[in-house]
Short mmCIF file of C-alpha atoms in Angstrom, two decimals:
data_model
loop_
_atom_site.label_atom_id
_atom_site.label_comp_id
_atom_site.label_asym_id
_atom_site.label_seq_id
_atom_site.Cartn_x
_atom_site.Cartn_y
_atom_site.Cartn_z
CA MET A 1 -115.97 -185.88 -192.91
CA LYS A 2 -116.65 -182.05 -193.50
CA GLN A 3 -117.82 -181.84 -189.99
CA THR A 4 -114.69 -183.85 -188.64
CA ILE A 5 -112.21 -181.36 -190.35
CA VAL A 6 -114.52 -178.46 -188.95
CA SER A 7 -114.14 -179.50 -185.59
CA PHE A 8 -110.44 -180.37 -185.93
CA VAL A 9 -109.54 -176.63 -187.10
CA ARG A 10 -111.92 -174.88 -184.50
CA ASN A 11 -110.50 -176.86 -181.52
CA PRO A 12 -107.32 -174.98 -180.06
CA LYS A 13 -106.17 -178.29 -178.51
CA TYR A 14 -105.34 -179.77 -181.79
CA ILE A 15 -103.66 -176.96 -183.20
CA SER A 16 -101.65 -176.81 -179.66
CA ILE A 17 -100.59 -180.36 -180.32
CA ILE A 18 -99.15 -179.20 -183.91
CA TYR A 19 -97.16 -176.21 -182.59
CA ILE A 20 -95.44 -178.62 -180.05
CA VAL A 21 -94.86 -181.33 -182.45
CA SER A 22 -93.63 -178.72 -185.12
CA ALA A 23 -91.23 -177.26 -182.45
CA ILE A 24 -89.84 -180.50 -181.77
CA VAL A 25 -89.28 -181.72 -185.59
CA CYS A 26 -87.75 -178.47 -186.11
CA ALA A 27 -85.46 -178.82 -183.54
CA ILE A 28 -84.59 -182.12 -184.52
CA SER A 29 -84.30 -181.41 -188.31
CA LYS A 30 -81.78 -179.05 -187.26
CA PHE A 31 -79.71 -180.86 -184.94
CA VAL A 32 -79.11 -183.80 -187.20
CA LYS A 33 -77.74 -181.46 -189.79
CA GLY A 34 -74.68 -180.58 -187.54
CA PRO A 35 -73.83 -177.65 -185.62
CA LEU A 36 -73.84 -175.34 -188.34
CA ALA A 37 -77.55 -175.63 -188.90
CA TYR A 38 -78.12 -174.87 -185.37
CA ASN A 39 -75.33 -171.96 -184.85
CA ASN A 40 -78.09 -169.82 -183.28
CA TYR A 41 -78.67 -172.34 -180.42
CA LEU A 42 -74.82 -172.55 -179.71
CA ILE A 43 -74.85 -168.42 -179.67
CA PHE A 44 -77.68 -168.65 -177.05
CA LYS A 45 -76.36 -171.44 -175.04
CA ASN A 46 -73.02 -169.83 -174.50
CA VAL A 47 -74.62 -166.51 -173.29
CA PHE A 48 -75.03 -168.55 -170.16
CA PHE A 49 -71.42 -170.08 -170.02
CA ASN A 50 -69.77 -166.85 -171.13
CA THR A 51 -71.56 -165.20 -168.05
CA ILE A 52 -70.47 -167.97 -165.84
CA ASN A 53 -66.94 -167.50 -167.06
CA GLN A 54 -66.97 -163.97 -167.44
CA HIS A 55 -66.29 -164.07 -170.95
CA ASN A 56 -67.09 -161.03 -173.13
CA LEU A 57 -70.66 -161.71 -174.35
CA TYR A 58 -70.51 -159.88 -177.66
CA SER A 59 -66.81 -161.16 -178.90
CA GLU A 60 -66.50 -163.54 -181.58
CA TYR A 61 -65.51 -167.14 -180.73
CA PRO A 62 -65.46 -168.81 -184.11
CA VAL A 63 -64.28 -172.39 -182.36
CA LYS A 64 -67.70 -172.58 -180.64
CA TYR A 65 -69.80 -170.74 -183.06
CA LEU A 66 -70.32 -168.23 -185.93
CA ASP A 67 -71.36 -164.74 -185.80
CA VAL A 68 -71.93 -162.75 -182.54
CA ASN A 69 -74.33 -162.68 -179.64
CA HIS A 70 -76.72 -159.60 -179.31
CA TYR A 71 -78.97 -160.56 -176.45
CA GLY A 72 -78.74 -159.04 -172.90
CA ILE A 73 -76.86 -160.69 -170.04
CA PHE A 74 -80.35 -161.42 -168.44
CA PHE A 75 -80.53 -163.72 -171.26
CA SER A 76 -77.97 -166.18 -169.51
CA ALA A 77 -80.91 -166.72 -166.81
CA VAL A 78 -83.26 -167.56 -169.36
CA ILE A 79 -81.28 -170.18 -171.47
CA ALA A 80 -79.55 -171.55 -168.35
CA PRO A 81 -82.12 -174.35 -167.70
CA PHE A 82 -81.61 -175.56 -171.63
CA ALA A 83 -78.05 -174.61 -171.86
CA VAL A 84 -76.67 -177.43 -169.41
CA MET A 85 -78.50 -180.24 -171.06
CA PRO A 86 -77.00 -181.95 -174.18
CA ASP A 87 -77.69 -179.95 -177.20
CA TRP A 88 -80.15 -182.14 -178.65
CA ILE A 89 -82.48 -182.10 -175.64
CA GLY A 90 -81.80 -178.46 -174.78
CA MET A 91 -82.79 -177.47 -178.35
CA VAL A 92 -85.90 -179.45 -178.15
CA LEU A 93 -87.23 -178.17 -174.66
CA TRP A 94 -85.83 -174.62 -175.88
CA ASN A 95 -88.23 -174.65 -178.87
CA VAL A 96 -91.19 -175.88 -177.04
CA PHE A 97 -90.72 -173.54 -174.20
CA ASN A 98 -91.12 -170.90 -176.68
CA ALA A 99 -94.05 -172.44 -178.44
CA LEU A 100 -95.84 -172.72 -174.75
CA VAL A 101 -95.35 -169.21 -174.32
CA PHE A 102 -97.00 -168.14 -177.46
CA LEU A 103 -99.66 -170.73 -176.99
CA TYR A 104 -100.25 -169.25 -173.21
CA ALA A 105 -100.82 -165.84 -175.05
CA VAL A 106 -103.09 -167.15 -177.83
CA LYS A 107 -105.21 -168.75 -174.72
CA LYS A 108 -105.28 -165.66 -173.02
CA LEU A 109 -106.62 -163.58 -176.00
CA PRO A 110 -110.03 -162.22 -175.44
CA PHE A 111 -111.50 -164.33 -178.35
CA THR A 112 -113.90 -167.55 -178.34
CA ASN A 113 -111.89 -170.86 -178.89
CA ASP A 114 -112.70 -170.84 -182.35
CA TYR A 115 -110.91 -167.49 -183.12
CA LYS A 116 -108.19 -168.31 -180.95
CA SER A 117 -107.75 -171.58 -182.87
CA PHE A 118 -107.98 -169.49 -186.16
CA PHE A 119 -105.39 -167.19 -184.89
CA ALA A 120 -102.97 -170.17 -184.23
CA TRP A 121 -103.55 -171.70 -187.62
CA LEU A 122 -102.89 -168.38 -189.53
CA CYS A 123 -99.73 -167.95 -187.59
CA LEU A 124 -98.44 -171.60 -188.10
CA GLN A 125 -96.23 -170.89 -190.91
CA GLU A 126 -94.33 -167.82 -189.25
CA PHE A 127 -94.14 -169.68 -186.11
CA ILE A 128 -92.29 -172.77 -188.26
CA THR A 129 -90.04 -170.02 -189.96
CA SER A 130 -88.91 -168.76 -186.30
CA SER A 131 -89.00 -172.30 -184.85
CA LEU A 132 -86.57 -173.53 -187.64
CA SER A 133 -84.15 -170.73 -186.46
CA LEU A 134 -84.19 -171.71 -182.75
CA GLN A 135 -85.65 -168.06 -182.34
CA PHE A 136 -86.60 -166.27 -179.11
CA ASN A 137 -89.00 -164.20 -181.34
CA ILE A 138 -91.91 -166.76 -180.75
CA ALA A 139 -91.61 -166.22 -177.10
CA LEU A 140 -91.36 -162.54 -177.65
CA ALA A 141 -94.51 -162.32 -179.51
CA GLY A 142 -96.36 -163.94 -176.59
CA LEU A 143 -94.74 -161.77 -174.02
CA ILE A 144 -95.83 -158.76 -175.89
CA ILE A 145 -99.35 -159.94 -176.40
CA LEU A 146 -99.45 -161.14 -172.35
CA SER A 147 -98.16 -157.61 -171.32
CA ALA A 148 -101.38 -156.11 -173.02
CA VAL A 149 -103.54 -159.02 -171.85
CA TYR A 150 -102.35 -158.23 -168.20
CA VAL A 151 -103.08 -154.72 -168.44
CA TYR A 152 -106.46 -155.22 -169.54
CA GLU A 153 -106.88 -157.94 -166.72
CA ARG A 154 -105.40 -155.12 -164.23
CA LYS A 155 -102.68 -157.08 -163.37
CA GLU A 156 -100.18 -154.90 -163.70
CA PRO A 157 -96.99 -156.84 -162.10
CA GLN A 158 -97.63 -159.64 -164.44
CA SER A 159 -97.68 -157.03 -167.30
CA VAL A 160 -94.45 -155.46 -165.81
CA ILE A 161 -92.73 -158.98 -166.02
CA ALA A 162 -93.71 -159.97 -169.37
CA ILE A 163 -92.42 -156.34 -170.59
CA LEU A 164 -89.27 -156.38 -168.91
CA ILE A 165 -88.11 -159.94 -169.91
CA GLY A 166 -88.53 -159.01 -173.58
CA THR A 167 -86.84 -155.90 -172.89
CA PHE A 168 -83.79 -157.14 -170.87
CA VAL A 169 -83.45 -160.16 -173.50
CA LYS A 170 -83.98 -158.40 -176.75
CA ILE A 171 -84.99 -154.74 -176.03
CA TYR A 172 -88.09 -155.20 -178.16
CA GLY A 173 -90.06 -155.85 -175.14
CA ILE A 174 -90.33 -152.21 -174.15
CA VAL A 175 -93.03 -151.78 -176.72
CA GLY A 176 -95.28 -153.22 -174.23
CA LEU A 177 -95.50 -149.62 -172.75
CA SER A 178 -97.67 -148.59 -175.42
CA GLN A 179 -100.51 -149.74 -173.36
CA PHE A 180 -99.49 -147.67 -170.50
CA PHE A 181 -102.13 -145.05 -170.94
CA PHE A 182 -104.86 -147.81 -170.79
CA ILE A 183 -103.40 -149.06 -167.19
CA LYS A 184 -105.94 -148.13 -164.35
CA ASN A 185 -103.42 -148.43 -161.28
CA LYS A 186 -100.42 -146.58 -162.94
CA LYS A 187 -98.72 -146.12 -159.50
CA LYS A 188 -98.75 -149.81 -158.99
CA PHE A 189 -97.27 -150.17 -162.50
CA VAL A 190 -94.51 -148.06 -162.19
CA ILE A 191 -93.59 -149.15 -158.76
CA SER A 192 -93.58 -152.72 -160.21
CA PHE A 193 -91.64 -151.64 -163.01
CA LEU A 194 -88.87 -150.25 -160.92
CA VAL A 195 -88.78 -153.06 -158.47
CA VAL A 196 -88.48 -155.79 -161.31
CA SER A 197 -86.05 -153.84 -163.18
CA VAL A 198 -83.32 -153.87 -160.39
CA LEU A 199 -84.24 -157.43 -159.85
CA PHE A 200 -83.67 -158.47 -163.28
CA PHE A 201 -80.65 -156.04 -163.68
CA CYS A 202 -78.88 -157.81 -160.65
CA LEU A 203 -79.95 -161.19 -161.07
CA PRO A 204 -77.06 -162.48 -163.27
CA MET A 205 -74.87 -160.96 -160.58
CA LEU A 206 -75.83 -164.03 -158.53
CA TYR A 207 -73.78 -166.15 -160.64
CA SER A 208 -71.19 -164.01 -162.13
CA GLY A 209 -69.41 -160.64 -161.10
CA ILE A 210 -71.09 -157.36 -160.37
CA ASP A 211 -68.37 -155.56 -162.47
CA PHE A 212 -68.67 -158.14 -165.49
CA VAL A 213 -72.64 -157.85 -165.28
CA ILE A 214 -72.21 -153.86 -165.44
CA GLN A 215 -69.77 -153.94 -168.01
CA SER A 216 -71.84 -156.25 -170.15
CA TYR A 217 -74.74 -153.83 -170.10
CA LYS A 218 -72.38 -151.34 -171.67
CA ASP A 219 -70.91 -153.70 -174.28
CA TRP A 220 -74.60 -154.57 -175.27
CA TYR A 221 -75.28 -151.03 -175.88
CA MET A 222 -72.11 -150.71 -178.08
CA SER A 223 -73.06 -154.04 -179.76
CA LEU A 224 -76.57 -152.87 -181.03
CA ILE A 225 -75.28 -149.72 -182.37
CA GLU A 226 -72.52 -151.69 -184.35
CA LYS A 227 -75.34 -154.31 -185.43
CA ASN A 228 -77.72 -151.48 -186.65
CA SER A 229 -74.91 -149.88 -188.99
CA ILE A 230 -74.29 -153.53 -190.22
CA ASN A 231 -78.00 -154.34 -190.78
CA GLU A 232 -78.28 -151.50 -193.31
CA GLY A 233 -76.28 -153.21 -195.90
CA LEU A 234 -78.18 -154.09 -199.41
CA GLY A 235 -76.87 -157.62 -198.95
CA THR A 236 -77.74 -159.12 -195.56
CA TYR A 237 -80.40 -161.25 -194.52
CA GLN A 238 -81.56 -158.37 -192.00
CA ASP A 239 -83.27 -154.97 -192.52
CA ILE A 240 -86.52 -156.86 -193.85
CA SER A 241 -88.19 -153.67 -192.81
CA ILE A 242 -90.02 -150.80 -194.38
CA MET A 243 -86.75 -148.90 -194.35
CA GLY A 244 -85.00 -151.82 -195.93
CA PHE A 245 -87.50 -152.19 -198.46
CA PHE A 246 -86.92 -148.85 -199.90
CA ARG A 247 -83.16 -148.80 -199.50
CA ARG A 248 -83.02 -152.02 -201.71
CA ILE A 249 -85.56 -150.70 -204.08
CA LEU A 250 -83.34 -147.45 -204.34
CA ASN A 251 -80.23 -149.56 -204.30
CA ASP A 252 -79.09 -146.97 -201.53
CA PRO A 253 -77.57 -148.20 -198.12
CA HIS A 254 -77.48 -144.62 -197.09
CA VAL A 255 -80.93 -143.88 -196.83
CA SER A 256 -81.42 -142.82 -193.36
CA ASN A 257 -83.76 -144.53 -190.99
CA LEU A 258 -84.71 -140.91 -189.76
CA TYR A 259 -86.76 -140.13 -192.75
CA PHE A 260 -89.21 -143.07 -191.89
CA TYR A 261 -89.21 -142.57 -188.16
CA ALA A 262 -90.01 -139.10 -188.82
CA VAL A 263 -93.27 -140.41 -190.62
CA GLY A 264 -93.77 -143.58 -188.70
CA LEU A 265 -93.67 -142.42 -185.10
CA PRO A 266 -96.18 -139.72 -185.50
CA LEU A 267 -98.35 -141.93 -187.21
CA PHE A 268 -98.21 -144.64 -184.52
CA ALA A 269 -98.57 -142.25 -181.45
CA LEU A 270 -101.56 -140.14 -183.22
CA PRO A 271 -104.56 -142.34 -182.31
CA TYR A 272 -103.57 -141.77 -178.54
CA ILE A 273 -105.22 -138.49 -179.01
CA ARG A 274 -108.51 -139.97 -179.34
CA LEU A 275 -109.33 -140.02 -175.55
CA SER A 276 -112.91 -140.70 -175.99
CA GLN A 277 -112.02 -144.38 -177.49
CA TYR A 278 -109.92 -145.26 -174.41
CA LYS A 279 -113.25 -146.69 -172.68
CA ASN A 280 -113.34 -149.27 -175.84
CA PHE A 281 -111.20 -152.47 -175.39
CA ALA A 282 -111.16 -153.13 -179.08
CA PHE A 283 -109.46 -149.80 -179.50
CA LYS A 284 -106.80 -151.09 -176.85
CA LEU A 285 -106.30 -154.38 -178.78
CA MET A 286 -106.20 -152.63 -182.00
CA ILE A 287 -103.35 -150.47 -180.35
CA LEU A 288 -101.48 -153.92 -179.56
CA ALA A 289 -102.13 -154.83 -183.49
CA SER A 290 -100.59 -151.88 -184.59
CA THR A 291 -97.59 -152.22 -182.04
CA LEU A 292 -96.74 -155.65 -183.05
CA VAL A 293 -96.56 -154.90 -186.59
CA PHE A 294 -94.88 -151.54 -186.00
CA LEU A 295 -92.07 -152.90 -184.25
CA VAL A 296 -90.95 -155.25 -186.84
CA LEU A 297 -91.50 -152.85 -189.78
CA PHE A 298 -89.50 -150.03 -188.49
CA SER A 299 -86.44 -151.93 -187.14
CA SER A 300 -83.37 -152.49 -188.98
CA SER A 301 -82.89 -155.69 -187.39
CA SER A 302 -85.80 -157.39 -188.63
CA GLU A 303 -85.44 -160.56 -190.15
CA SER A 304 -87.67 -163.58 -191.43
CA PRO A 305 -88.00 -165.42 -188.23
CA THR A 306 -88.97 -161.90 -186.57
CA TYR A 307 -92.01 -161.88 -188.45
CA ILE A 308 -93.72 -163.90 -186.00
CA ILE A 309 -94.37 -160.88 -184.31
CA ALA A 310 -95.69 -158.74 -187.20
CA VAL A 311 -97.87 -161.28 -188.48
CA SER A 312 -99.28 -161.74 -184.79
CA GLY A 313 -100.36 -158.21 -184.96
CA VAL A 314 -102.06 -158.72 -188.81
CA MET A 315 -103.79 -161.48 -187.37
CA LEU A 316 -105.32 -159.84 -184.40
CA TRP A 317 -106.35 -156.95 -186.88
CA PHE A 318 -107.97 -159.51 -189.19
CA LEU A 319 -109.99 -161.28 -186.51
CA MET A 320 -111.32 -157.85 -185.33
CA GLN A 321 -112.93 -157.18 -188.46
CA LYS A 322 -116.80 -157.44 -188.12
CA GLN A 323 -117.18 -157.35 -191.63
CA LYS A 324 -114.65 -159.50 -193.64
CA ASN A 325 -115.00 -157.76 -197.05
CA THR A 326 -113.08 -158.23 -200.07
CA LEU A 327 -110.45 -155.88 -199.00
CA VAL A 328 -109.97 -157.57 -195.71
CA ILE A 329 -109.87 -160.76 -197.31
CA SER A 330 -107.29 -159.58 -199.87
CA LEU A 331 -105.06 -157.99 -197.45
CA LEU A 332 -104.83 -161.26 -195.35
CA ILE A 333 -104.23 -163.47 -198.56
CA PHE A 334 -101.67 -160.80 -199.62
CA VAL A 335 -99.75 -161.34 -195.99
CA LEU A 336 -100.20 -165.02 -196.03
CA VAL A 337 -98.73 -165.34 -199.59
CA PHE A 338 -95.85 -162.83 -199.81
CA THR A 339 -95.11 -162.37 -195.89
CA CYS A 340 -95.90 -165.82 -194.37
CA PHE A 341 -94.83 -168.11 -197.13
CA SER A 342 -92.21 -165.81 -199.04
CA ASN A 343 -89.54 -168.21 -197.99
CA SER A 344 -91.19 -171.25 -198.71
CA ASP A 345 -91.09 -173.67 -201.49
CA LEU A 346 -94.14 -171.58 -202.79
CA PHE A 347 -91.98 -169.63 -204.78
CA PRO A 348 -89.05 -170.91 -206.76
CA ARG A 349 -85.48 -170.32 -205.92
CA TYR A 350 -84.78 -167.75 -208.22
CA ILE A 351 -87.77 -165.66 -207.39
CA LYS A 352 -86.87 -165.81 -203.76
CA ASP A 353 -83.25 -164.89 -204.29
CA HIS A 354 -83.63 -161.92 -206.72
CA TYR A 355 -86.90 -160.68 -205.55
CA ILE A 356 -88.18 -161.54 -202.49
CA ILE A 357 -85.19 -161.28 -200.33
CA LYS A 358 -83.28 -159.00 -202.24
CA TYR A 359 -85.89 -156.48 -202.13
CA SER A 360 -87.27 -157.19 -198.67
CA ILE A 361 -90.49 -157.92 -200.16
CA LYS A 362 -91.64 -159.87 -196.96
CA SER A 363 -92.04 -156.30 -195.40
CA LEU A 364 -94.59 -154.91 -198.02
CA PRO A 365 -97.87 -156.73 -197.10
CA CYS A 366 -97.57 -156.08 -193.54
CA SER A 367 -96.64 -152.45 -194.10
CA ILE A 368 -99.77 -151.94 -196.10
CA VAL A 369 -101.79 -153.49 -193.34
CA TRP A 370 -100.28 -151.46 -190.88
CA ILE A 371 -101.25 -148.51 -192.86
CA ARG A 372 -104.85 -149.87 -192.78
CA ILE A 373 -104.88 -150.34 -189.04
CA THR A 374 -103.76 -146.72 -188.50
CA TYR A 375 -106.36 -145.64 -190.69
CA GLU A 376 -108.95 -147.55 -188.44
CA LEU A 377 -107.46 -146.31 -185.16
CA LEU A 378 -107.73 -142.64 -186.23
CA THR A 379 -111.32 -142.86 -188.06
CA LYS A 380 -113.43 -145.84 -186.66
CA ASP A 381 -115.79 -145.80 -183.82
CA PHE A 382 -114.69 -148.75 -181.76
CA GLU A 383 -117.96 -148.95 -179.90
CA LYS A 384 -119.92 -149.64 -182.71
CA ASP A 385 -117.71 -150.88 -185.24
CA TYR A 386 -115.82 -153.31 -182.92
CA THR A 387 -117.54 -155.58 -180.03
CA PHE A 388 -115.03 -157.36 -177.83
CA SER A 389 -114.87 -158.51 -174.09
CA LEU A 390 -112.42 -160.58 -171.88
CA SER A 391 -113.17 -164.20 -172.14
#
């Protein structure tokens, strides 16, 4: 019996099936509760229809859905195949699509099958949280991982495509450039970046107006600025970030992001001065882990479903540890309990509402792990302390 359980946990095929089934169940559970429950999907699919009809993508349409869209017009091409289907089919396939992108990224990770399976198990709860919101964040986490893995495999055009899909949909994908210094053929990467950027910029023009597409990019910029100012309020479900944590602890919505960027950005960039470590694959992979966590912690747009990205970074860090000592295990448990399961029934409703959500506690464990990652990037010898090679 024990051997059967171990074999089940270690086999990537089984956890992949669980991901797909979870994606389907999450979508159906939302559909049966009615449009209010799958409002996110209604926003997403109408990005396509509003693009076709040349309606402002960032206006309110209360008859169709609540809230407003904050994705770029390129997203209309991504969501199009799902938008034209009946909602229940489109929602299911949309969730499965996101799961498949993430699972493909996990498959490409330079770990043994045991580790890949373990990585997926550790991310499962966050996957479900994001999947219940029908979010693109799942695919985005996969795209960021793929953008790095393709750099390691010297597949520059594929890396560019992964970066730019994430960037043109949700801006976040641009962090894939954190691997730029490790690219062997930078000329090929830059040329690919320019060509694909032009193609992605123009793609919506094939089924909408040229002037409308250009105006939509301008409108997108303004909507993101407006969204950022709204996110920094103390009563929102956004700003689950390191800034939001301190704003809410201090009960002061006016604490500027600049204070945190002034510290966080130099700390994020400082490991790049360790040129002697560039030759070590584990150093590059740890930079990826840092990027995934940093992206979420230092964004006022971060919400609970966004943490599939940060938790992926945490689990990369954990699996790279040669010696999983008491500190490492304790940090993993801290993340699992107070980040991954913070919105689950593990905590009573009162605790969730008055402490975890109110003070953005979900961000705290990942913040501590990111500090640890930064410490390791600045001090460890990645040739001796970590050993990884592409599978």
